Short mmCIF file of C-alpha atoms in Angstrom, two decimals:
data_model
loop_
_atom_site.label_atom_id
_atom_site.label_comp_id
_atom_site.label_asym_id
_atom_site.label_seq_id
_atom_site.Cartn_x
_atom_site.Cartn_y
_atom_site.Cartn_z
CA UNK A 362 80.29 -100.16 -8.93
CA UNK A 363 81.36 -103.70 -9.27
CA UNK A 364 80.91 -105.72 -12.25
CA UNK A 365 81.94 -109.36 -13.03
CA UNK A 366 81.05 -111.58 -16.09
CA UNK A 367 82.89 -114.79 -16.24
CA UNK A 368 81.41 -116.62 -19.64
CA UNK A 369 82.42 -120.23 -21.27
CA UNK A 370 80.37 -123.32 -22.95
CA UNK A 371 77.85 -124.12 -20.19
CA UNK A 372 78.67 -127.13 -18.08
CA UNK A 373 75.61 -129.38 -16.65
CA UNK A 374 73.78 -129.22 -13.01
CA UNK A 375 75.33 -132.32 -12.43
CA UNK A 376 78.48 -131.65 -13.27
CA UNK A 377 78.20 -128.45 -10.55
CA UNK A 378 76.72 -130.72 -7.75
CA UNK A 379 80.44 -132.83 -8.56
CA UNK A 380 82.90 -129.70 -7.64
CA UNK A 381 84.08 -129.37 -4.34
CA UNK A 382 81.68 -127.99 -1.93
CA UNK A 383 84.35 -124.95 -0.57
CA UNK A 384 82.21 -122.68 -1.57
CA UNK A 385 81.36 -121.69 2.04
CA UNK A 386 83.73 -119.69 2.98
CA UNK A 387 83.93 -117.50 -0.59
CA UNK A 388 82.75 -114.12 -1.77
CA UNK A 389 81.77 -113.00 -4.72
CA UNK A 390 85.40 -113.11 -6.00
CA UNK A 391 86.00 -116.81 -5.62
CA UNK A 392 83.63 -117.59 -8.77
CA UNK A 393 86.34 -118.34 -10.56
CA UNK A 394 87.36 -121.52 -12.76
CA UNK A 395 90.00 -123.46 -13.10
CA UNK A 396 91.62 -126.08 -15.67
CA UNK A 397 94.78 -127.77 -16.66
CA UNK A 398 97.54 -125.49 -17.79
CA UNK A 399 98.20 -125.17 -21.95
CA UNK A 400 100.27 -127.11 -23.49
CA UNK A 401 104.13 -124.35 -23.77
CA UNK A 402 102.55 -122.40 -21.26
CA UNK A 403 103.23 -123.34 -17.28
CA UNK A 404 101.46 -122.64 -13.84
CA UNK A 405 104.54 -121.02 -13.42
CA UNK A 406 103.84 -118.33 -15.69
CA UNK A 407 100.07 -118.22 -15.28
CA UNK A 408 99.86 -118.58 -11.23
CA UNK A 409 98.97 -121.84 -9.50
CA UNK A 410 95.78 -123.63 -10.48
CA UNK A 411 92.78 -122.82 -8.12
CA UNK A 412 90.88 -125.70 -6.46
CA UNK A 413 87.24 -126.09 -8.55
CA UNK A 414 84.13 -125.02 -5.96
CA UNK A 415 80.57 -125.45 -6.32
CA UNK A 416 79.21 -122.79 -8.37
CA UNK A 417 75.60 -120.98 -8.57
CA UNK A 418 73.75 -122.39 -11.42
CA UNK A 419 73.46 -118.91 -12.98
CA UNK A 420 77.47 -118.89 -13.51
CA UNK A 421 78.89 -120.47 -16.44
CA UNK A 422 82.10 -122.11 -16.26
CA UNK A 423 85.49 -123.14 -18.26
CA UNK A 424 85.77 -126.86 -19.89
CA UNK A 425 88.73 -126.04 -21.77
CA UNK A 426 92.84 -127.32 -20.95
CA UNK A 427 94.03 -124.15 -20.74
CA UNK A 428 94.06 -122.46 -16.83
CA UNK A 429 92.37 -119.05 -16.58
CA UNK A 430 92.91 -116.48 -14.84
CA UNK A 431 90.77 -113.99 -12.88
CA UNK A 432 91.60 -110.18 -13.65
CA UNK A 433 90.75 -107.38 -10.83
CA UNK A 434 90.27 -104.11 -12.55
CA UNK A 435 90.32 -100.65 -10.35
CA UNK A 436 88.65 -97.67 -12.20
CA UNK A 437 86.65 -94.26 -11.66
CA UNK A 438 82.74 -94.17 -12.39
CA UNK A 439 82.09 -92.55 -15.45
CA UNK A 440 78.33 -92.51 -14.95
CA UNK A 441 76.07 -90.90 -17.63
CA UNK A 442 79.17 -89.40 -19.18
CA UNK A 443 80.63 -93.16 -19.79
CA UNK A 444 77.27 -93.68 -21.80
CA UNK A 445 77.21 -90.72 -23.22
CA UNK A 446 81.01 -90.82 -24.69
CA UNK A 447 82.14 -94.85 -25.19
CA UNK A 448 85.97 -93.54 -25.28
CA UNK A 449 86.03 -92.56 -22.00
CA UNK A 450 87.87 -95.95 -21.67
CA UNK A 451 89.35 -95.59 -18.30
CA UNK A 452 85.71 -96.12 -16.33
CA UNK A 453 84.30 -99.27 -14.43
CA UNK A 454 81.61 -98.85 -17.41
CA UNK A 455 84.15 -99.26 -20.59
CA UNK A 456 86.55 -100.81 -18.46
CA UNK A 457 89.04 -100.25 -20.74
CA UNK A 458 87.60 -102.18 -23.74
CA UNK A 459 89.44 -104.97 -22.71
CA UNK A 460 85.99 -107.12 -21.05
CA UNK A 461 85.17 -109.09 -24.21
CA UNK A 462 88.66 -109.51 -25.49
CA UNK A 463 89.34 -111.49 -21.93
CA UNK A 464 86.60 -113.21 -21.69
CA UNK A 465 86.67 -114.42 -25.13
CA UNK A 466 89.68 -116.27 -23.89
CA UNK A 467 87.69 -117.54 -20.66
CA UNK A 468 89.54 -115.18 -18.28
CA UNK A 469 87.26 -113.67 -15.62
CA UNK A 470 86.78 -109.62 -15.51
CA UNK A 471 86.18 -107.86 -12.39
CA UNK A 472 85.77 -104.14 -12.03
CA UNK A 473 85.39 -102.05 -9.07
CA UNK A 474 85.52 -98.57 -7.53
CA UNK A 475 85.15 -99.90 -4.30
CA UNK A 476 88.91 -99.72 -3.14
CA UNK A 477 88.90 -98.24 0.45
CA UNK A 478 88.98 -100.11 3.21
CA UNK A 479 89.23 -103.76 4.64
CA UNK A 480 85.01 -104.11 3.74
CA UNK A 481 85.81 -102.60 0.04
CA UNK A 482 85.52 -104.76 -3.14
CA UNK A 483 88.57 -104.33 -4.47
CA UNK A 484 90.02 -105.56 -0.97
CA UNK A 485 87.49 -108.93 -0.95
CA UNK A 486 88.46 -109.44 -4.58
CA UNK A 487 92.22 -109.00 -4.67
CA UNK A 488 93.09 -112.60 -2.19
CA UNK A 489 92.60 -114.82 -5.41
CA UNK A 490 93.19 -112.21 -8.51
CA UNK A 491 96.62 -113.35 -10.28
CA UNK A 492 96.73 -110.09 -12.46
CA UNK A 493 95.37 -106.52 -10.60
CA UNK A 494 95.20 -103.11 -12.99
CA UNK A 495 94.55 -100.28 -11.43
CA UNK A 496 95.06 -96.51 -12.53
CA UNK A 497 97.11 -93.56 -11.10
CA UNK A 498 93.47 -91.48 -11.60
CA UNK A 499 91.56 -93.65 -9.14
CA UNK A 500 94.22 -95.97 -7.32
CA UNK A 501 94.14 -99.15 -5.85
CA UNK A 502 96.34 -98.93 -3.00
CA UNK A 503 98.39 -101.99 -3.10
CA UNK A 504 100.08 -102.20 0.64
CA UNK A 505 101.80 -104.83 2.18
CA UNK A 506 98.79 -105.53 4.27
CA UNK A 507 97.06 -106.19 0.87
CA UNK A 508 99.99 -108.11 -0.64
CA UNK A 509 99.98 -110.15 1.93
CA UNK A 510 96.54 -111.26 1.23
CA UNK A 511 96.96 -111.08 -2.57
CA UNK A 512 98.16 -114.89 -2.23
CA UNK A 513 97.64 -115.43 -6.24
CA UNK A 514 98.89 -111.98 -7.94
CA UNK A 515 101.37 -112.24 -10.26
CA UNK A 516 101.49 -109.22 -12.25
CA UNK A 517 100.45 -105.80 -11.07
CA UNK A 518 99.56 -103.19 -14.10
CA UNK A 519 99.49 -99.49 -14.09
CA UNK A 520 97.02 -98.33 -16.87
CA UNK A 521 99.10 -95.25 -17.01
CA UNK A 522 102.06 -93.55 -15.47
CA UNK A 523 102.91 -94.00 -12.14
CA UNK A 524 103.36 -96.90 -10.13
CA UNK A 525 104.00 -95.74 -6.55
CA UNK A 526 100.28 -97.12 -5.49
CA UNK A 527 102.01 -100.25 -4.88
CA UNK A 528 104.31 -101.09 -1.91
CA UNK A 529 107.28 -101.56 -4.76
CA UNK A 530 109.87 -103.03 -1.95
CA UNK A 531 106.79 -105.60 -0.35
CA UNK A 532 105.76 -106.44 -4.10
CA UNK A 533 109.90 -107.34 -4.97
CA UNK A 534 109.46 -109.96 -1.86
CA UNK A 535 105.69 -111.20 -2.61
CA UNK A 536 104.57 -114.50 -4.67
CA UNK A 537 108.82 -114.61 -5.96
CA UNK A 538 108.80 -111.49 -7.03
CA UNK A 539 104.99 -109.35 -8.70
CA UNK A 540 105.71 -107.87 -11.66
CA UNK A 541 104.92 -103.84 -11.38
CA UNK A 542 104.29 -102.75 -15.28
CA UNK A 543 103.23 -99.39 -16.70
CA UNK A 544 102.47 -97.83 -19.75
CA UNK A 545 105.63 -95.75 -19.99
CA UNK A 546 104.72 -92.33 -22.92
CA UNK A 547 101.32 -93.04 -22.65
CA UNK A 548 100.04 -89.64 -21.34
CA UNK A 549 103.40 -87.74 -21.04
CA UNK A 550 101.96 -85.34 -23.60
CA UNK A 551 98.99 -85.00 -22.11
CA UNK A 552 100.53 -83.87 -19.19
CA UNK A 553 103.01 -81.49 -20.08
CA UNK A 554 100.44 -79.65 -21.56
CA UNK A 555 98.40 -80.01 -18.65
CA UNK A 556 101.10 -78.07 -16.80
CA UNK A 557 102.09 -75.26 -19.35
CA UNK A 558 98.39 -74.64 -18.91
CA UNK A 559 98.64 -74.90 -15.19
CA UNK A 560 101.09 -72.20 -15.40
CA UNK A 561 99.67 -70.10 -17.92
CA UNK A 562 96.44 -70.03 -15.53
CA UNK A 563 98.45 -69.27 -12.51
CA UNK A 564 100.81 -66.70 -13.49
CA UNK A 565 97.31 -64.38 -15.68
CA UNK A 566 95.22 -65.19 -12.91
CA UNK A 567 92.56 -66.76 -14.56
CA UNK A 568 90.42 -68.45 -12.84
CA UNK A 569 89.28 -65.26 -10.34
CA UNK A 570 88.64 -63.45 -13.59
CA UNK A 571 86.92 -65.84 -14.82
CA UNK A 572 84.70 -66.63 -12.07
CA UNK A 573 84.23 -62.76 -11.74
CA UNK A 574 82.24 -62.55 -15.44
CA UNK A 575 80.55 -65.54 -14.25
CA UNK A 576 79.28 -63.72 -11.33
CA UNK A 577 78.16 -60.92 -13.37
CA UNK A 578 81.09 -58.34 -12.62
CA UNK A 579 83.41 -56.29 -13.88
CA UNK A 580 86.23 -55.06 -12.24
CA UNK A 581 89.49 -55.54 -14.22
CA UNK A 582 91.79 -54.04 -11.65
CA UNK A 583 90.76 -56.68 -8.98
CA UNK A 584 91.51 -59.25 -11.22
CA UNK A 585 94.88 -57.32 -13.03
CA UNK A 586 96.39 -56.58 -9.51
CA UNK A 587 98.48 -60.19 -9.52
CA UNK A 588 98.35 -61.28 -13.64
CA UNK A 589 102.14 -61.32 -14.85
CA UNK A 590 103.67 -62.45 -18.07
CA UNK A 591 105.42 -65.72 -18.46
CA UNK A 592 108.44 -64.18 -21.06
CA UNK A 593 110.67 -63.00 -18.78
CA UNK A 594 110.39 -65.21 -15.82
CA UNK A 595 112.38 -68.24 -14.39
CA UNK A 596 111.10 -71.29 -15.02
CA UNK A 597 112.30 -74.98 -13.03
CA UNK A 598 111.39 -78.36 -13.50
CA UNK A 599 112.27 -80.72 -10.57
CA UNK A 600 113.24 -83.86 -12.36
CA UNK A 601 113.55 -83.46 -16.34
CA UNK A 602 112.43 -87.69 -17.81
CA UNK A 603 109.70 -87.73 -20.24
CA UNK A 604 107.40 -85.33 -19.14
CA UNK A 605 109.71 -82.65 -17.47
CA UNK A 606 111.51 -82.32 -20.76
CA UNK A 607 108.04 -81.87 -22.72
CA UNK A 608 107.39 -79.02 -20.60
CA UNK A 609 110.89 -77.69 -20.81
CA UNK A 610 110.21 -77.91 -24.96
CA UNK A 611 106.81 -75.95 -24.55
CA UNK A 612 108.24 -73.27 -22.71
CA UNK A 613 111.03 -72.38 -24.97
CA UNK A 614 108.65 -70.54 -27.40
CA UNK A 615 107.38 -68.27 -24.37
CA UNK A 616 110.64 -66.35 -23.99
CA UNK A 617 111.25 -66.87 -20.06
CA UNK A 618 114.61 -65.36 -18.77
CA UNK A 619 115.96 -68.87 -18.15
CA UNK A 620 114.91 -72.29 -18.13
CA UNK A 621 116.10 -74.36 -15.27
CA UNK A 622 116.21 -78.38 -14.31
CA UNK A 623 117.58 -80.53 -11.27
CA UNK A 624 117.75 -83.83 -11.73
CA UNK A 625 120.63 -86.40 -10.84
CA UNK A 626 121.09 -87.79 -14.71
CA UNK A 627 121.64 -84.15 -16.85
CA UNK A 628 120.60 -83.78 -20.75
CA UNK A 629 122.81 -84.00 -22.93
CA UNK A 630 124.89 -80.86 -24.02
CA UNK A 631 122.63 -81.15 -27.05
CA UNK A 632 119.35 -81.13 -25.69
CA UNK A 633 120.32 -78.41 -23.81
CA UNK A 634 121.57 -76.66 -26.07
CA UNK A 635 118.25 -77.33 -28.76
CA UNK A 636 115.84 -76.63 -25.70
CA UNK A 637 117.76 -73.57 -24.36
CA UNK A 638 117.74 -74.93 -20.59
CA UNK A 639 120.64 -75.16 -18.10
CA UNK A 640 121.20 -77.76 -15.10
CA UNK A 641 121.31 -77.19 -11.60
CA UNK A 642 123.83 -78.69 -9.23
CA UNK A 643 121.29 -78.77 -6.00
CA UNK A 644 117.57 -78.29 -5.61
CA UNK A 645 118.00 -75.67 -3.09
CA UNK A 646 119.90 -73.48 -5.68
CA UNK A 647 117.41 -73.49 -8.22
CA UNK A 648 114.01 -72.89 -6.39
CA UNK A 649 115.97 -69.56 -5.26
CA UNK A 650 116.12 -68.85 -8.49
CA UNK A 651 112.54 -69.70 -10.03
CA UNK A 652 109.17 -67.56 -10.40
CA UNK A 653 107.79 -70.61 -11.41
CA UNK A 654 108.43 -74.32 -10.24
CA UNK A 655 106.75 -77.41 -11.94
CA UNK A 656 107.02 -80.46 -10.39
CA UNK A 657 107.83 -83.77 -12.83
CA UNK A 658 109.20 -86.71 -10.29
CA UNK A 659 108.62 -89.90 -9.44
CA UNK A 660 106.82 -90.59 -5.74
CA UNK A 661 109.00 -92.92 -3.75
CA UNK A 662 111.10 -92.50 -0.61
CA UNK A 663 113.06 -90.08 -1.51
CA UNK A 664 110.41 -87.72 -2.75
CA UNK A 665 107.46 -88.36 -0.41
CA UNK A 666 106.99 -85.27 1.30
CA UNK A 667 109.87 -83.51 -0.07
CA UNK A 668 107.91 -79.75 -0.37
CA UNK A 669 107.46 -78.90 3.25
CA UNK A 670 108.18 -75.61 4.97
CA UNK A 671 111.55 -76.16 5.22
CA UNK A 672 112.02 -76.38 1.44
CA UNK A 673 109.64 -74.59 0.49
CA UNK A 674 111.26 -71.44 2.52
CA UNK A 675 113.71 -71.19 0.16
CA UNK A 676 111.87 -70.83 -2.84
CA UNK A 677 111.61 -67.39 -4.13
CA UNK A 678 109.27 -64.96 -2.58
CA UNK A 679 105.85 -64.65 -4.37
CA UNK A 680 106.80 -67.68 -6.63
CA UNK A 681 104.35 -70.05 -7.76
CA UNK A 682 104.17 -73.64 -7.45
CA UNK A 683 102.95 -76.41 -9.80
CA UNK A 684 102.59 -80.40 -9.44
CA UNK A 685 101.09 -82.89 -11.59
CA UNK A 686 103.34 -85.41 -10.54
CA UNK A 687 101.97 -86.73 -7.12
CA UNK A 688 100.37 -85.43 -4.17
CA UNK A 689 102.35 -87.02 -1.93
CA UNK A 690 105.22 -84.92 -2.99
CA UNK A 691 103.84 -81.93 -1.20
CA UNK A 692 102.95 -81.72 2.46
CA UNK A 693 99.83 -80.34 1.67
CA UNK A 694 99.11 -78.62 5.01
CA UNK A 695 102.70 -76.53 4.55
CA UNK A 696 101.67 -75.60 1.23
CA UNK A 697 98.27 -74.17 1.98
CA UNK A 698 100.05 -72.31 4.63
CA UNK A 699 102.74 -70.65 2.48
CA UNK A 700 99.63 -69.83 -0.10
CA UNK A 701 98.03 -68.04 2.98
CA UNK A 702 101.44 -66.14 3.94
CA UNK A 703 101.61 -65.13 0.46
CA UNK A 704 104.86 -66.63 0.34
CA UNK A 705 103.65 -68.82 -2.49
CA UNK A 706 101.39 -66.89 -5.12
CA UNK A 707 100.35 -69.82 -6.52
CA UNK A 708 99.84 -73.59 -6.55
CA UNK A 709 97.75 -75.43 -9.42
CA UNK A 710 98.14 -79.04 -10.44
CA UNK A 711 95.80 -82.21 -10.49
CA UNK A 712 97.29 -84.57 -8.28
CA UNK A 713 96.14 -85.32 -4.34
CA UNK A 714 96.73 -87.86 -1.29
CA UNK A 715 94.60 -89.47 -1.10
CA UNK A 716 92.56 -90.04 -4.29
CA UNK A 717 90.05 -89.33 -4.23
CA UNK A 718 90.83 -86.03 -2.46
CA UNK A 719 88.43 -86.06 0.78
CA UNK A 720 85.81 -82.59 0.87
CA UNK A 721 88.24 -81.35 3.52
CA UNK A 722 91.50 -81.51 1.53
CA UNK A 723 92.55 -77.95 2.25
CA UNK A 724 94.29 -77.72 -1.43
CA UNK A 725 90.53 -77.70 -2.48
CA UNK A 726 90.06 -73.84 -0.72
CA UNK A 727 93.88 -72.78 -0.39
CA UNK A 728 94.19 -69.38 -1.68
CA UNK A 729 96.76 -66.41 -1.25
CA UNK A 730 96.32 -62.74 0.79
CA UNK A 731 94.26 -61.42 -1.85
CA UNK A 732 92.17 -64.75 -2.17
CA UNK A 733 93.65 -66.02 -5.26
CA UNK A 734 96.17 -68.51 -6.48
CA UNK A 735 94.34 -71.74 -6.72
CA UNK A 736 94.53 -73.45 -9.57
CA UNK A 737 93.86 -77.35 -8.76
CA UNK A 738 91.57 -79.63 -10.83
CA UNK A 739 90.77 -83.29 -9.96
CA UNK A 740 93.41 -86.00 -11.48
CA UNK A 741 92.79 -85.43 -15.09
CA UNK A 742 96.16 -83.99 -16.62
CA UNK A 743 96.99 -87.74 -17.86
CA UNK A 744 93.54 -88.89 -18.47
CA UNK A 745 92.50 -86.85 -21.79
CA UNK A 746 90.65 -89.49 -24.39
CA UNK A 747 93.56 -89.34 -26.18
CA UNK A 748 95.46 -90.62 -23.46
CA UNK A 749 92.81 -93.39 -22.01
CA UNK A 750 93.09 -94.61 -25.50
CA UNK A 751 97.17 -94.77 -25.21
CA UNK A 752 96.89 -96.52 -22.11
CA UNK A 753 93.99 -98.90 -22.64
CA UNK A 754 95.96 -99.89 -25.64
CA UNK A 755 99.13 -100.35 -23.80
CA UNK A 756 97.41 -102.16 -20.88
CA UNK A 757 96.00 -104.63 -23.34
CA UNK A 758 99.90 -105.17 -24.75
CA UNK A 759 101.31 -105.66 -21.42
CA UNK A 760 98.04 -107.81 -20.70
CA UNK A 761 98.67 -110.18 -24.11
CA UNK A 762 102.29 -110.19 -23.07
CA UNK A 763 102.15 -112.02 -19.49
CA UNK A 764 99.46 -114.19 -20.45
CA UNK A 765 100.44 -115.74 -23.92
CA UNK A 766 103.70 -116.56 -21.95
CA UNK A 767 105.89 -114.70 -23.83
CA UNK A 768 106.64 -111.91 -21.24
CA UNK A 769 108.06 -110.06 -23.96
CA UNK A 770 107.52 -106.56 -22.01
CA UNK A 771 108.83 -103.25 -23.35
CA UNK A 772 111.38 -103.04 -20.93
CA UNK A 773 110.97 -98.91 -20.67
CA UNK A 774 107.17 -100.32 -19.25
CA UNK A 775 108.49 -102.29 -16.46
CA UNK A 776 109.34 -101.09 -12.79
CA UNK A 777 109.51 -104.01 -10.79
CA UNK A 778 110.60 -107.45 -12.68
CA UNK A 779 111.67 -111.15 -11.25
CA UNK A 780 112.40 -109.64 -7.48
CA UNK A 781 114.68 -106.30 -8.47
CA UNK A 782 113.89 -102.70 -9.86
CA UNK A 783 114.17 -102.35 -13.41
CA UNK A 784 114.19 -98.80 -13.27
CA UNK A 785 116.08 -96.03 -11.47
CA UNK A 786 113.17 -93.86 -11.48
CA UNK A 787 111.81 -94.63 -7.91
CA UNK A 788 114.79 -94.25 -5.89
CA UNK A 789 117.80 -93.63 -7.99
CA UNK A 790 118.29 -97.19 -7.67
CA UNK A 791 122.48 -98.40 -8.58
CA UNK A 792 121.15 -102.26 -8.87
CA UNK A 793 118.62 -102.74 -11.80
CA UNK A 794 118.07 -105.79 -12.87
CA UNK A 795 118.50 -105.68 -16.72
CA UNK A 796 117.09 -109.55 -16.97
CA UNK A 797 114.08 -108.62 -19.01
CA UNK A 798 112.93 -111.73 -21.10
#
């Protein structure tokens, strides 16, 4: 679905037939419009200006002195379900409820779910768009083959958590520097409950009894032959920021044995002490240790493919295995072996490479020796309504921020900013750039 909108006071046939005839050579996303800049605000800011083209009579253009800007929005379908429920905000249909507030101002909306491939709308649209929002639910790979084309983008924003769609290194060297925003908190809730639930589901083996009533049968034993308690187990988050500390929090009423983190910056002896948790010096020395292993960092180098055999060999016999952080972070082809081997019990979570997850995915169908142990769901752990309405909100914050000039960012939403991290979350970076005005 693509859907674009730009609307203004009407200008004359006339004055059309007097804009430059360059039209030839543009698509659908060079009907864009172009004026002087505002009076405090710069092209420097707000992108350079765009040469005028001849337009189709049916578009209606921009008379006023202040430059616009053209806005490429990447979403999921919603379908009958956007219709049928308006807060699913985080749809090509209700595009975030930010359409009329734009274009109010003049700016030009254009949303998409067409994102793979050179042919793909969100590829055609992306060479002129100064500011590009995409989600973590339905991603708009942002490459440096795409960068390179995205001659106009100034700001990149994540309507949600999660920025490692973009080529973060290529996006520090592109245009002087994209900013990469996100709505930091937005959905770390939503997703910490999204993996005590994962667990929960895993470790009472859920889902085969469920789908066992559904079937019409009854046979509690089948179902009861691999359904444990969580009190009394070992539980580990791998990285313990905003979310993996939620889920450390949830778990304490549970009673596990022990509650285990590893992550290069500890807690302090406080939060510890109030959560009940302990830190582990390596990564290697607590999956030994775990029945249960959530998942909670960042994708970058460092991470990408950081479950594989190897690793995953020294987690604990019959253990289970949860991620809602990224796909990536799994090798998913190691995983669904060690389900088969029985090595892992378990593996639930919501997140896939790529998004969407092709039929063949082999997470989809991965299940243990006795044919259970699957407990994956599309991307939806940070996508509740509660959450799309967090992160439209925050999108539309970070939006009003870059382009009333002020740049006045929450600095806990930004990840890349003027050509440096501003973050140590992707990387563990030592240089962070703490120039955030």
């Amino acid at each position: 679905m693509v859907s674009f909108r730009p609307i203004s006071r009407s200008i004359s046939l006339a004055s059309r037939a007097s804009l430059s005839a360059s039209s030839a050579t543009s698509s659908i996303a060079s009907r864009q419009f172009s004026s002087q800049a505002a009076a405090g605000l710069t092209t420097a800011k707000l992108g350079s200006a765009i040469k005028p083209r001849v337009l189709p009579s049916s578009i209606r253009t921009l008379t006023t002195a202040r430059e616009k800007v053209k806005v490429l929005l990447c979403l999921y379908d919603g379908g009958k379900h956007a219709k049928d429920v308006p807060a699913l905000l985080g749809t090509t249909e209700n595009e975030l409820g930010i359409r009329k507030w734009l274009e109010d101002q003049g700016h030009t909306l254009v949303t998409t779910s067409d994102k793979e491939g050179p042919d793909s709308v969100f590829e055609k649209e992306l060479v002129d768009a100064e500011i590009i929002i995409t989600t973590p639910f339905h991603p708009g790979y942002l490459t440096p083959e795409r960068l390179a084309k995205a001659k106009n983008l100034k700001i990149a924003i994540t309507a949600g958590i999660g920025s490692d769609h973009v080529d973060l290194p290529t996006a520090n060297k592109t245009n002087g520097g994209i900013t990469v925003a996100e709505v930091t908190g937005s959905n770390v809730v939503s997703v910490a409950e999204h993996v005590v639930m994962t667990i929960l589901v895993l470790l009472r083996n859920f889902v085969p009894a469920h789908e066992q009533v559904a079937k019409g049968n009854w046979d509690v034993a089948a179902v009861a032959k691999q359904e444990y308690d969580l009190e009394g187990k070992v539980v580990g988050t791998v990285a313990v920021g905003r979310i993996g500390e939620r889920v450390l929090r949830r778990l304490k009423p549970f009673g596990c044995k022990e509650l285990l983190y590893f992550d290069y910056q500890p807690l302090s002896a406080e939060k510890e002490a109030e959560i009940g948790c302990r830190r582990v010096e390596s990564l290697e020395e607590m999956l030994a240790q775990c029945d249960v292993v959530t998942i909670n960092c960042p994708l970058h180098e460092k991470t990408q493919g950081l479950f594989n055999k190897d690793l995953i060999a020294k987690m604990k016999p019959g253990s289970y295995l949860v991620n809602t952080a990224r796909g990536a972070i799994v090798v998913k082809e190691d995983v669904a072996a060690a389900l088969k081997s029985g090595h892992l019990a378990g593996y639930g979570g919501d997140v896939w490479f790529p998004q969407p997850a092709p039929a063949d995915h082999p997470l989809r169908t991965a299940v243990n020796p006795f044919g259970f142990g699957n407990a994956m769901t599309p991307h939806m752990s940070g996508t509740s309504l509660d959450a799309q309405k967090r992160y439209a909100d925050g999108t539309k914050a970070i939006l009003e921020s870059y382009l009333s000039g002020r740049h006045d960012y929450r600095p806990e939403d930004l990840i890349v900013y003027g050509g440096d991290y501003a973050t140590r979350s992707y990387g563990q970076r030592e240089k962070i750039n703490t120039n955030k005005q």
